[in-house]
Amino acid sequence: MTDKANHVPGALRANCTIELHSQYAINTWTGRPASPGKSSLIGIPSFFGLLARINRDSLADNPWADAALFAIEKQLVAGSQQMQRWLDEINELIVSQIPSAVKMSLAASNSPSTITVHSQTPLGYRCVYLLVGFDQLILRVFQASHYGLISLQTRKQWLSRGSNQIRRVLMIALRYKSVPVTRRDIALGNDAACHAIALLGNVSKEILLGEERCSFSAPVDAESIQVLRAVLNSQTMKSEVEM
């Protein structure tokens, strides 16, 4: 008989690297320490760490972690769509203002920064894609400014709003507070649930019941949902009787 153990494949492996051409994008990756007059800004590697912690809490059936992951994914989708709209807009602006006899290549760094990326969660990679889109936007904006197609003030506005799309994502993870609590705790109304609600506020019914959930999250615990539905139905019936 053939030993099946000899035919079990090993773990899958792959490398992911990105090239960043602008100092703005590189600074966004690395983050910024606090200095006089300036607050600190977390970088993408620190964001990966926060995401990993939120994901661990989500796997432990913490609905506030689920809410954070859902909000991060939603902001990533919105940010990526907006970044693409801006990229299309600046490309159209350049094409419309450059005479047909002028040939212009895409701007790129002579020595881009190559970074190896490793995230424990898919959302981490989605944030990296957004950063790369921001880098591409910066290149086109600086090119438009260099060739006299937009003013310095307009360039500053482009850079600010592009950066803000990424910061919005990072801030959701930064604001998250890890509290040991589960859906079952909420159904029981125990001390862990009361502490979490007092500290973090209520979580929506849609998140509690798994109706709103990050696309990359593991399936919600079915038993917890069943217990929660029973409690919520009981509360609804009680409220209707009292009315």
Tab-separated table of C-alpha atoms in Angstrom:
chain	number	residue	atom	x	y	z
A	1	MET	CA	0.000	0.000	0.000
A	2	THR	CA	1.155	3.510	-0.764
A	3	ASP	CA	1.887	5.658	2.262
A	4	LYS	CA	-0.500	8.608	1.904
A	5	ALA	CA	1.674	10.713	4.204
A	6	ASN	CA	4.351	10.759	1.494
A	7	HIS	CA	1.911	12.455	-0.885
A	8	VAL	CA	0.636	15.234	1.404
A	9	PRO	CA	1.700	18.606	-0.065
A	10	GLY	CA	3.372	21.184	2.107
A	11	ALA	CA	2.019	24.594	3.000
A	12	LEU	CA	1.506	27.042	0.135
A	13	ARG	CA	4.045	29.852	-0.108
A	14	ALA	CA	4.218	33.007	-2.190
A	15	ASN	CA	6.030	36.321	-2.084
A	16	CYS	CA	4.431	39.729	-2.521
A	17	THR	CA	6.449	42.853	-3.240
A	18	ILE	CA	5.460	46.359	-4.235
A	19	GLU	CA	7.313	49.261	-5.805
A	20	LEU	CA	6.666	52.734	-4.442
A	21	HIS	CA	7.854	55.669	-6.527
A	22	SER	CA	6.922	58.667	-4.370
A	23	GLN	CA	8.177	59.804	-0.980
A	24	TYR	CA	4.574	60.475	0.057
A	25	ALA	CA	3.639	56.825	-0.406
A	26	ILE	CA	6.822	55.623	1.281
A	27	ASN	CA	6.126	57.877	4.273
A	28	THR	CA	2.594	56.491	4.444
A	29	TRP	CA	4.044	52.977	4.527
A	30	THR	CA	6.559	53.725	7.288
A	31	GLY	CA	4.400	56.057	9.369
A	32	ARG	CA	5.637	59.032	11.358
A	33	PRO	CA	6.806	59.345	14.976
A	34	ALA	CA	5.458	62.159	17.101
A	35	SER	CA	7.413	65.413	17.020
A	36	PRO	CA	6.855	68.971	18.297
A	37	GLY	CA	3.703	70.253	16.645
A	38	LYS	CA	2.968	66.947	14.910
A	39	SER	CA	1.180	63.860	16.163
A	40	SER	CA	2.370	60.366	15.299
A	41	LEU	CA	0.932	58.486	12.326
A	42	ILE	CA	0.929	54.711	12.176
A	43	GLY	CA	2.388	53.006	9.132
A	44	ILE	CA	1.113	50.036	7.167
A	45	PRO	CA	3.153	47.387	9.086
A	46	SER	CA	1.647	48.654	12.351
A	47	PHE	CA	-1.765	48.499	10.693
A	48	PHE	CA	-1.085	44.836	9.848
A	49	GLY	CA	-0.491	44.181	13.549
A	50	LEU	CA	-3.720	45.888	14.555
A	51	LEU	CA	-5.618	43.959	11.896
A	52	ALA	CA	-4.201	40.657	13.157
A	53	ARG	CA	-5.422	41.427	16.682
A	54	ILE	CA	-8.881	42.420	15.462
A	55	ASN	CA	-9.051	39.266	13.365
A	56	ARG	CA	-8.133	37.100	16.385
A	57	ASP	CA	-10.937	38.720	18.372
A	58	SER	CA	-13.319	38.118	15.483
A	59	LEU	CA	-12.377	34.439	15.413
A	60	ALA	CA	-13.234	34.366	19.132
A	61	ASP	CA	-16.784	35.544	18.253
A	62	ASN	CA	-16.332	39.156	19.367
A	63	PRO	CA	-19.002	41.207	17.540
A	64	TRP	CA	-17.138	44.502	18.041
A	65	ALA	CA	-14.193	43.013	16.184
A	66	ASP	CA	-16.586	41.943	13.430
A	67	ALA	CA	-17.918	45.500	13.290
A	68	ALA	CA	-14.373	46.878	12.937
A	69	LEU	CA	-13.465	44.470	10.132
A	70	PHE	CA	-16.713	45.250	8.324
A	71	ALA	CA	-16.053	49.006	8.623
A	72	ILE	CA	-12.453	48.614	7.413
A	73	GLU	CA	-13.519	46.602	4.373
A	74	LYS	CA	-16.268	49.088	3.572
A	75	GLN	CA	-13.821	52.001	3.772
A	76	LEU	CA	-11.252	50.125	1.666
A	77	VAL	CA	-13.809	49.512	-1.072
A	78	ALA	CA	-14.955	53.147	-1.020
A	79	GLY	CA	-11.359	54.405	-0.915
A	80	SER	CA	-10.236	52.230	-3.823
A	81	GLN	CA	-13.166	53.322	-5.955
A	82	GLN	CA	-12.520	56.981	-5.138
A	83	MET	CA	-8.788	56.636	-5.837
A	84	GLN	CA	-9.545	55.160	-9.256
A	85	ARG	CA	-11.982	57.991	-10.029
A	86	TRP	CA	-9.313	60.543	-9.131
A	87	LEU	CA	-6.712	58.725	-11.209
A	88	ASP	CA	-9.083	58.719	-14.180
A	89	GLU	CA	-9.782	62.414	-13.577
A	90	ILE	CA	-6.129	63.491	-13.487
A	91	ASN	CA	-5.333	61.342	-16.541
A	92	GLU	CA	-8.206	62.954	-18.439
A	93	LEU	CA	-7.020	66.394	-17.352
A	94	ILE	CA	-3.507	65.721	-18.647
A	95	VAL	CA	-4.708	64.301	-21.963
A	96	SER	CA	-7.152	67.153	-22.528
A	97	GLN	CA	-4.569	69.906	-21.946
A	98	ILE	CA	-1.530	68.464	-23.705
A	99	PRO	CA	-1.375	69.275	-27.440
A	100	SER	CA	-1.464	66.247	-29.711
A	101	ALA	CA	2.073	66.964	-30.941
A	102	VAL	CA	3.445	66.615	-27.403
A	103	LYS	CA	4.411	63.092	-26.350
A	104	MET	CA	4.666	62.451	-22.643
A	105	SER	CA	5.591	59.187	-20.924
A	106	LEU	CA	4.298	58.153	-17.518
A	107	ALA	CA	6.329	59.458	-14.605
A	108	ALA	CA	8.322	56.947	-12.571
A	109	SER	CA	11.166	57.018	-10.074
A	110	ASN	CA	14.665	56.201	-11.281
A	111	SER	CA	15.096	54.171	-8.102
A	112	PRO	CA	11.740	53.050	-6.658
A	113	SER	CA	11.566	51.540	-3.194
A	114	THR	CA	10.872	47.801	-3.333
A	115	ILE	CA	9.044	46.506	-0.264
A	116	THR	CA	8.207	42.945	0.676
A	117	VAL	CA	4.665	42.696	2.009
A	118	HIS	CA	3.380	40.095	4.435
A	119	SER	CA	-0.047	40.425	6.014
A	120	GLN	CA	-1.867	37.828	8.103
A	121	THR	CA	-5.211	39.007	6.727
A	122	PRO	CA	-6.587	39.709	3.235
A	123	LEU	CA	-7.644	43.185	4.339
A	124	GLY	CA	-3.985	44.039	4.876
A	125	TYR	CA	-3.254	43.352	1.217
A	126	ARG	CA	-6.324	45.330	0.183
A	127	CYS	CA	-4.886	48.305	2.052
A	128	VAL	CA	-1.572	47.840	0.220
A	129	TYR	CA	-3.418	47.950	-3.113
A	130	LEU	CA	-4.956	51.242	-2.005
A	131	LEU	CA	-1.487	52.556	-1.120
A	132	VAL	CA	-0.168	51.594	-4.565
A	133	GLY	CA	-3.119	53.408	-6.130
A	134	PHE	CA	-2.227	56.459	-4.037
A	135	ASP	CA	1.362	56.231	-5.267
A	136	GLN	CA	0.179	56.166	-8.889
A	137	LEU	CA	-2.067	59.158	-8.243
A	138	ILE	CA	0.843	61.110	-6.742
A	139	LEU	CA	3.017	60.445	-9.779
A	140	ARG	CA	0.382	61.798	-12.169
A	141	VAL	CA	-0.363	64.802	-9.945
A	142	PHE	CA	3.316	65.773	-9.707
A	143	GLN	CA	3.672	65.260	-13.445
A	144	ALA	CA	0.687	67.540	-14.106
A	145	SER	CA	2.171	70.135	-11.774
A	146	HIS	CA	5.649	69.884	-13.294
A	147	TYR	CA	4.322	70.501	-16.805
A	148	GLY	CA	2.215	73.464	-15.727
A	149	LEU	CA	-1.199	71.814	-15.972
A	150	ILE	CA	-2.263	72.371	-12.351
A	151	SER	CA	-1.280	74.938	-9.719
A	152	LEU	CA	0.732	74.210	-6.577
A	153	GLN	CA	-2.403	74.740	-4.497
A	154	THR	CA	-4.324	72.234	-6.602
A	155	ARG	CA	-1.457	69.765	-6.275
A	156	LYS	CA	-1.551	70.119	-2.505
A	157	GLN	CA	-5.292	69.443	-2.480
A	158	TRP	CA	-4.878	66.283	-4.573
A	159	LEU	CA	-2.181	64.936	-2.255
A	160	SER	CA	-4.151	65.712	0.884
A	161	ARG	CA	-7.371	64.028	-0.178
A	162	GLY	CA	-5.510	61.006	-1.546
A	163	SER	CA	-3.658	60.545	1.736
A	164	ASN	CA	-6.872	60.946	3.713
A	165	GLN	CA	-8.401	57.908	2.003
A	166	ILE	CA	-5.707	55.706	3.515
A	167	ARG	CA	-5.724	57.428	6.901
A	168	ARG	CA	-9.437	56.779	7.260
A	169	VAL	CA	-8.783	53.061	6.991
A	170	LEU	CA	-5.896	53.136	9.456
A	171	MET	CA	-7.863	55.141	12.001
A	172	ILE	CA	-10.656	52.554	12.176
A	173	ALA	CA	-8.112	49.943	13.247
A	174	LEU	CA	-6.376	52.385	15.578
A	175	ARG	CA	-9.610	53.255	17.403
A	176	TYR	CA	-10.486	49.594	18.005
A	177	LYS	CA	-10.299	48.426	21.637
A	178	SER	CA	-9.824	44.740	22.368
A	179	VAL	CA	-12.261	43.565	25.035
A	180	PRO	CA	-12.814	39.875	25.865
A	181	VAL	CA	-16.499	39.383	25.032
A	182	THR	CA	-18.557	37.082	22.808
A	183	ARG	CA	-22.038	36.960	21.334
A	184	ARG	CA	-22.961	34.374	23.955
A	185	ASP	CA	-21.980	36.875	26.671
A	186	ILE	CA	-24.338	39.400	25.108
A	187	ALA	CA	-27.138	36.848	24.950
A	188	LEU	CA	-26.592	36.057	28.644
A	189	GLY	CA	-26.254	39.723	29.597
A	190	ASN	CA	-23.359	38.884	31.907
A	191	ASP	CA	-20.607	41.122	33.341
A	192	ALA	CA	-18.402	40.751	30.252
A	193	ALA	CA	-21.218	42.014	28.028
A	194	CYS	CA	-22.075	44.899	30.365
A	195	HIS	CA	-18.424	45.962	30.518
A	196	ALA	CA	-18.045	45.852	26.738
A	197	ILE	CA	-21.234	47.838	26.126
A	198	ALA	CA	-20.254	50.438	28.727
A	199	LEU	CA	-16.809	50.836	27.164
A	200	LEU	CA	-17.591	50.475	23.463
A	201	GLY	CA	-21.299	51.220	23.099
A	202	ASN	CA	-23.872	48.969	21.489
A	203	VAL	CA	-23.126	46.982	18.367
A	204	SER	CA	-25.749	46.892	15.616
A	205	LYS	CA	-28.260	44.051	15.327
A	206	GLU	CA	-27.014	43.378	11.794
A	207	ILE	CA	-23.475	42.793	13.077
A	208	LEU	CA	-24.693	40.731	16.029
A	209	LEU	CA	-26.662	38.379	13.803
A	210	GLY	CA	-23.934	38.141	11.181
A	211	GLU	CA	-26.020	39.899	8.526
A	212	GLU	CA	-23.280	42.506	8.037
A	213	ARG	CA	-19.882	40.846	7.966
A	214	CYS	CA	-16.502	41.286	6.324
A	215	SER	CA	-16.174	39.222	3.150
A	216	PHE	CA	-12.948	37.684	4.450
A	217	SER	CA	-14.152	36.779	7.956
A	218	ALA	CA	-14.706	33.185	8.992
A	219	PRO	CA	-18.373	32.092	9.241
A	220	VAL	CA	-20.062	33.409	12.371
A	221	ASP	CA	-20.689	30.914	15.175
A	222	ALA	CA	-24.091	29.365	14.370
A	223	GLU	CA	-24.893	28.421	17.973
A	224	SER	CA	-24.244	31.964	19.193
A	225	ILE	CA	-26.536	33.361	16.505
A	226	GLN	CA	-29.255	30.892	17.475
A	227	VAL	CA	-29.041	31.896	21.145
A	228	LEU	CA	-29.015	35.591	20.239
A	229	ARG	CA	-32.057	35.266	17.995
A	230	ALA	CA	-33.966	33.543	20.792
A	231	VAL	CA	-33.086	36.337	23.218
A	232	LEU	CA	-33.923	39.101	20.735
A	233	ASN	CA	-37.237	37.457	19.833
A	234	SER	CA	-38.075	37.128	23.522
A	235	GLN	CA	-37.298	40.800	24.098
A	236	THR	CA	-39.443	41.799	21.120
A	237	MET	CA	-42.389	39.750	22.361
A	238	LYS	CA	-42.043	41.187	25.858
A	239	SER	CA	-41.950	44.722	24.470
A	240	GLU	CA	-45.092	44.097	22.411
A	241	VAL	CA	-46.954	42.690	25.441
A	242	GLU	CA	-46.008	45.705	27.557
A	243	MET	CA	-47.340	48.019	24.867
